[in-house]
Tab-separated table of C-alpha atoms in Angstrom:
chain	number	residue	atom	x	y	z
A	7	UNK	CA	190.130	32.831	147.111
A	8	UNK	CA	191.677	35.269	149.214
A	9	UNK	CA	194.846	34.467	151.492
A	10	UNK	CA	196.041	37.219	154.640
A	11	UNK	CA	199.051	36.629	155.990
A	12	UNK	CA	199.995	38.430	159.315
A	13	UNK	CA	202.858	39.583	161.500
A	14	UNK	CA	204.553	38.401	163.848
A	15	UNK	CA	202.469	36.431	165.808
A	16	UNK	CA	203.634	37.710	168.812
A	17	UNK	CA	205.057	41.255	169.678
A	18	UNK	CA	205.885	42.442	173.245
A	19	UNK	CA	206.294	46.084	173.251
A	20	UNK	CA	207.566	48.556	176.489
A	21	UNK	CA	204.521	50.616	177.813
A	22	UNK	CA	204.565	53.517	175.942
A	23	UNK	CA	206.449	52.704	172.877
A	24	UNK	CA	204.647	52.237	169.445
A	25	UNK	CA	203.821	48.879	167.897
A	26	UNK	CA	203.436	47.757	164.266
A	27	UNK	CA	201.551	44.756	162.833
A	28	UNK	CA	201.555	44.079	159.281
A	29	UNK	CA	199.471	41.650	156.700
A	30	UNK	CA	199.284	41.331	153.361
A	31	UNK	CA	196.715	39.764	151.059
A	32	UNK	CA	196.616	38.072	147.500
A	33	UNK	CA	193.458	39.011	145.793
A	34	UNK	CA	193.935	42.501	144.266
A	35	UNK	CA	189.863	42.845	144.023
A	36	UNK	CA	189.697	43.031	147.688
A	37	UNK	CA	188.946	46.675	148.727
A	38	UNK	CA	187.467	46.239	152.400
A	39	UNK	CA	190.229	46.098	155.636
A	40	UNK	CA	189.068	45.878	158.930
A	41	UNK	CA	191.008	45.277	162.287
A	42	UNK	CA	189.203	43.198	165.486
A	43	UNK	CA	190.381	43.562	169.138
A	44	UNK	CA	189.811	40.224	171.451
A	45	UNK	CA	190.716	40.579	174.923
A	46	UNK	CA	191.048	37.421	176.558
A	47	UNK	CA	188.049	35.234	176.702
A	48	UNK	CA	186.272	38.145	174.670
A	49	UNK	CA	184.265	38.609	171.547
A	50	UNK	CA	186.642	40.265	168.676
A	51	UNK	CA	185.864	43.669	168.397
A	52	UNK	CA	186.339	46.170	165.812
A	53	UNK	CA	188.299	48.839	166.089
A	54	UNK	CA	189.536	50.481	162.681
A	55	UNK	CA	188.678	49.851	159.396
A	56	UNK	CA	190.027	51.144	155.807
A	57	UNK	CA	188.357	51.158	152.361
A	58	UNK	CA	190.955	50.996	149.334
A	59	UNK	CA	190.312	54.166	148.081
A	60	UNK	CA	192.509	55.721	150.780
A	61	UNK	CA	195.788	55.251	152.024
A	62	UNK	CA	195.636	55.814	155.803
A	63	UNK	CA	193.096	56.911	158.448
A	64	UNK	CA	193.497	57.675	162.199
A	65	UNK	CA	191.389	57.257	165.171
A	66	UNK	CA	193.524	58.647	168.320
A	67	UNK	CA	196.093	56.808	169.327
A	68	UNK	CA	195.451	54.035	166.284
A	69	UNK	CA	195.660	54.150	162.543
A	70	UNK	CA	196.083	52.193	159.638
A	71	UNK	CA	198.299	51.992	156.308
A	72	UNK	CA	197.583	50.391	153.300
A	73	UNK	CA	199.801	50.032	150.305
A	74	UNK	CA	197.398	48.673	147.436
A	75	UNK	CA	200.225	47.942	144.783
A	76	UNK	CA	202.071	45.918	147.132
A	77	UNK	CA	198.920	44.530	148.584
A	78	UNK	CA	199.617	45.167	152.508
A	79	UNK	CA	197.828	46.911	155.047
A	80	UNK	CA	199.510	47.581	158.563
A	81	UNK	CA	197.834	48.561	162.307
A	82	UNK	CA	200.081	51.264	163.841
A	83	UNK	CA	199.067	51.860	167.887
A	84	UNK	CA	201.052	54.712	169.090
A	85	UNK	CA	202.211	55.363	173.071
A	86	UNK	CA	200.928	51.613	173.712
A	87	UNK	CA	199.318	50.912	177.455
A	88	UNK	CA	198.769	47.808	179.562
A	89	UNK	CA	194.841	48.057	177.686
A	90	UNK	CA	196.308	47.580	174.549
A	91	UNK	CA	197.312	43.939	175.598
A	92	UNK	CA	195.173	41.741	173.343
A	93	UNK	CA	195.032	39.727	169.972
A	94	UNK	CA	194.746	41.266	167.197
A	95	UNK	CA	193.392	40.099	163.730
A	96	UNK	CA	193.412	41.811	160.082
A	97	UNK	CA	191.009	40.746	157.484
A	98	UNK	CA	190.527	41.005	154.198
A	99	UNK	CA	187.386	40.841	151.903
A	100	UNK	CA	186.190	42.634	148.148
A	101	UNK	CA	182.827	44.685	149.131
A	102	UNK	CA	180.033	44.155	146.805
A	103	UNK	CA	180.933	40.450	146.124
A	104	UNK	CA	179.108	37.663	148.413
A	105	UNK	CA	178.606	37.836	151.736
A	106	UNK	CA	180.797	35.261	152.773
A	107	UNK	CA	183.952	37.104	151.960
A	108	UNK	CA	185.822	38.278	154.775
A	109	UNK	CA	189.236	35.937	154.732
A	110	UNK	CA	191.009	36.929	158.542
A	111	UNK	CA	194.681	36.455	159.195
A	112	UNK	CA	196.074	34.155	162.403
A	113	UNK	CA	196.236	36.751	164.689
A	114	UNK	CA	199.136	38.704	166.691
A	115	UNK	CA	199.213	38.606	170.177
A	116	UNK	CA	200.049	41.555	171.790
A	117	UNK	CA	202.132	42.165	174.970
A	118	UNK	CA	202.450	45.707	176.691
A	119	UNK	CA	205.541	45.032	179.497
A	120	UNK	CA	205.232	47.662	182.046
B	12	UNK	CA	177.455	44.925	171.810
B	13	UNK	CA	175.278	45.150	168.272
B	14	UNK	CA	172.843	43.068	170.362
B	15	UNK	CA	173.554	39.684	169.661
B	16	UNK	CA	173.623	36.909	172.383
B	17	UNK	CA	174.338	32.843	171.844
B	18	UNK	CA	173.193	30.352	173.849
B	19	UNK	CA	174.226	28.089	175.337
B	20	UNK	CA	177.519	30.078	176.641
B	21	UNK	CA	179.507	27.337	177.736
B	22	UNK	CA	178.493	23.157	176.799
B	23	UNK	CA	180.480	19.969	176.899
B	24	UNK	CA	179.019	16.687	175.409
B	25	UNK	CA	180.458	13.204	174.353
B	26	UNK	CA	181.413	12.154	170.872
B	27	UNK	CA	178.724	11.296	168.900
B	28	UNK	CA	175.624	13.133	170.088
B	29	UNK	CA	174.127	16.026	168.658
B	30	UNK	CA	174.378	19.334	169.928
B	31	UNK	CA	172.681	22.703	168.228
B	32	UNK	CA	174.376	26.364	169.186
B	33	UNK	CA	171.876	29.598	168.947
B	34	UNK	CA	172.379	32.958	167.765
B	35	UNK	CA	170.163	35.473	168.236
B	36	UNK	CA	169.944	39.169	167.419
B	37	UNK	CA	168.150	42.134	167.421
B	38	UNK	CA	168.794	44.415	165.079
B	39	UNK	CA	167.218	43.171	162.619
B	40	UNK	CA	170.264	42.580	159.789
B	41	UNK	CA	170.170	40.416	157.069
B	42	UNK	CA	173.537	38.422	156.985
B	43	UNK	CA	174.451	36.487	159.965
B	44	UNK	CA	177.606	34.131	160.223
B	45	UNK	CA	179.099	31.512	161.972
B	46	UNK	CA	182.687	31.051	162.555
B	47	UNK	CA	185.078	28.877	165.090
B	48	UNK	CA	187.988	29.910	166.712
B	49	UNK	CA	190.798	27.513	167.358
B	50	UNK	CA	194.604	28.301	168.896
B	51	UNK	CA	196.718	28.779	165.394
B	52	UNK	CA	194.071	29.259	162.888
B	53	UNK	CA	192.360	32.420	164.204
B	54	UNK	CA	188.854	32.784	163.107
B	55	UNK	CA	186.968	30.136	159.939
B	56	UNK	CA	183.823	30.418	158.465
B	57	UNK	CA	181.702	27.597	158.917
B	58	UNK	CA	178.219	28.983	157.339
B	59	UNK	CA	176.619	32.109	156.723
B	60	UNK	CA	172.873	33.247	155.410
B	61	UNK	CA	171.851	36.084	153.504
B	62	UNK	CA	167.947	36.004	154.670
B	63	UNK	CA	165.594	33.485	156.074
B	64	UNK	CA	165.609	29.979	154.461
B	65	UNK	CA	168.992	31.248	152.222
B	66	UNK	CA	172.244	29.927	153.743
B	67	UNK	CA	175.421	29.116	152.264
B	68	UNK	CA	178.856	26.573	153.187
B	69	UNK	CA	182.117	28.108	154.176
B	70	UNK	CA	185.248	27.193	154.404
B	71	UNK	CA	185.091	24.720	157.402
B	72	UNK	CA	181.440	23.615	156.716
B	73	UNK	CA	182.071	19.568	157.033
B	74	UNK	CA	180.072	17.875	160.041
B	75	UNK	CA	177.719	21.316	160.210
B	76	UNK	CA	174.266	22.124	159.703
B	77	UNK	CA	172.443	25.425	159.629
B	78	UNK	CA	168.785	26.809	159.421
B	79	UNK	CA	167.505	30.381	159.502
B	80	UNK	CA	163.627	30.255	160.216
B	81	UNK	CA	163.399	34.115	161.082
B	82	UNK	CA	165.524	36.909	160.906
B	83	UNK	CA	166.584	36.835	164.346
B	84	UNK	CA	167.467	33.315	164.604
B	85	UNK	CA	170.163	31.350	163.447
B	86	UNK	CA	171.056	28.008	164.744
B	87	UNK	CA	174.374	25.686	164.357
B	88	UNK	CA	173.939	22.394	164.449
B	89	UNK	CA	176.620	19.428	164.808
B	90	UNK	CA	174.857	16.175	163.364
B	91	UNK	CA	177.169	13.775	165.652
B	92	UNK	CA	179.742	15.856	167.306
B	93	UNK	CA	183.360	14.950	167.453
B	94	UNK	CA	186.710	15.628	169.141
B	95	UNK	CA	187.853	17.771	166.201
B	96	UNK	CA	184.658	19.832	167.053
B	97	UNK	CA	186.249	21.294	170.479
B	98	UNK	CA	186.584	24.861	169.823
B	99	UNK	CA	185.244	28.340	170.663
B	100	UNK	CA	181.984	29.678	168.129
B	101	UNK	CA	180.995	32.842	167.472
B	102	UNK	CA	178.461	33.931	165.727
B	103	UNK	CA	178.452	37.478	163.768
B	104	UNK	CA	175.660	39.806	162.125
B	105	UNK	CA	176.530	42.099	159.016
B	106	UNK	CA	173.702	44.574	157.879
B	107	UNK	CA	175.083	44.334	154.059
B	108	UNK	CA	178.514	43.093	151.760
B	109	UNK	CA	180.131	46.350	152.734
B	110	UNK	CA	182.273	44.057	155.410
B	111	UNK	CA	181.705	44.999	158.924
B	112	UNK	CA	181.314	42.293	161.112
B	113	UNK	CA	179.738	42.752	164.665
B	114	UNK	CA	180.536	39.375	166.687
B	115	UNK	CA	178.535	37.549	169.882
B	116	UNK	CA	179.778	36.581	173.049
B	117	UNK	CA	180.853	33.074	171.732
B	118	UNK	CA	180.065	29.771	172.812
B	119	UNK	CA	183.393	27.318	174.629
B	120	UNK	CA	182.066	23.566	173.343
B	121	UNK	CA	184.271	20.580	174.598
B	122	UNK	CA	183.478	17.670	173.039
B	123	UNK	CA	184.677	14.806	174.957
C-alpha cells in the first residue's frame, strides 16, 4: 500500500516569512494530493489540492509542487501570519481505485512567531 | 462545513462497555469514512462504506464495528471499549474515488 512521509514535524517560522513542508510517497500509481488545515481542537480542512497531471497550482498566498519522478509533493505558504498557525497534513491516494485510498502523512505543526 | 455533524461530541466510558459514535450528513454522498486521530500517528482509517449495507475494514479496523442503514447514517461502534480506544474520531463524506475528503466536527472519547 501506499506510505507518505512528511516534513519536519514541526516548523516555527517569523511572521511574514515563507514556509515549506515537504512529503513524499511510494506508490507511483497514486495521482490524487490533497493538503488539510486543523486548527486546534478543529476538524481538518482542506485547503489545496493537486492532480498528477500538473506540476504546481496556486491559490493566493498558498501553492503546491509536485515532482512525480521523484515522487514528492511540497505545500509552499508565502508571507505567513499568526492564522497560518495550525497542523498541517499531506495525503496521498490513486483516483479511480477504491474508496478507501487516501494514505495521510503525520502531520507538521506549524508555528508563526510574531 | 459539507454538512456533516457526529454525535455524541464529547463521551467518556469505562473499559469494557460498549459505546456507538454517529455520523450524519446531508448531502447526500455515497462514501462516508471513519478515521481516529491520535498524537504521532495523524489521521487512520478505521472503516469506510461505499453505499448502504456495503462497508469495508481499514487499516485500524480491530475492536470496530460499522453499519450503514441509510445514506445519511453511519454509525461506529466499539464492541467492549478499551484504553487503547482513547482518541479523537472523525468521520468524513466523499461524493466519489476522485479523493476529496470533507471531515465532521469529531468526537473526544476517553475510555477510562
Amino acid at each position: 500500500g501506499e506510505n507518505v512521509e512528511q516534513h519536519p514535524s514541526t516548523l516555527s517560522v517569523q511572521e511574514g516569512d515563507s514556509a515549506v513542508i515537504k512529503c513524499t510517497y511510494s506508490d507511483s500509481a497514486s495521482n490524487y494530493f490533497p493538503w488539510y488545515k486543523q486548527e486546534l481542537g478543529k476538524r481538518p480542512q482542506l485547503i489545496i489540492d493537486i492532480r498528477s497531471n500538473v506540476g504546481e497550482k496556486k491559490d493566493q498566498r498558498i501553492a503546491v509542487t509536485l515532482n512525480k519522478t521523484a515522487k514528492h509533493f511540497s505545500l509552499h505558504i508565502t508571507e505567513t501570519q499568526p492564522e497560518d498557525s495550525a497542523v498541517y497534513f499531506c495525503a496521498a491516494m490513486y483516483s479511480g481505485g477504491g474508496a478507501d485510498g487516501l494514505t495521510f502523512g503525520k502531520g507538521t505543526h506549524l508555528i508563526i512567531q510574531p | 462545513d459539507a454538512g456533516i455533524t457526529q454525535s455524541p461530541r464529547h463521551k467518556v466510558t469505562e473499559t469494557g462497555t460498549p459505546v456507538t459514535l454517529r455520523c450524519h450528513q446531508t448531502e447526500n454522498h455515497r462514501y462516508m469514512y471513519w478515521y481516529r486521530q491520535d498524537p504521532g500517528h495523524g489521521l487512520r482509517l478505521i472503516h469506510y462504506s461505499y453505499g448502504v449495507k456495503d462497508t469495508d475494514k481499514g487499516e485500524v479496523s480491530d475492536g470496530y464495528s460499522v453499519s450503514r442503514s441509510k445514506t445519511e447514517d453511519f454509525l461506529l461502534t466499539l464492541e467492549s471499549a478499551t484504553s487503547s480506544q482513547t482518541s479523537v474520531y472523525f468521520c468524513a463524506i466523499s461524493s466519489g474515488t476522485s479523493g476529496s475528503r470533507y471531515f465532521g466536527p469529531g468526537t473526544r472519547l476517553l475510555v477510562l
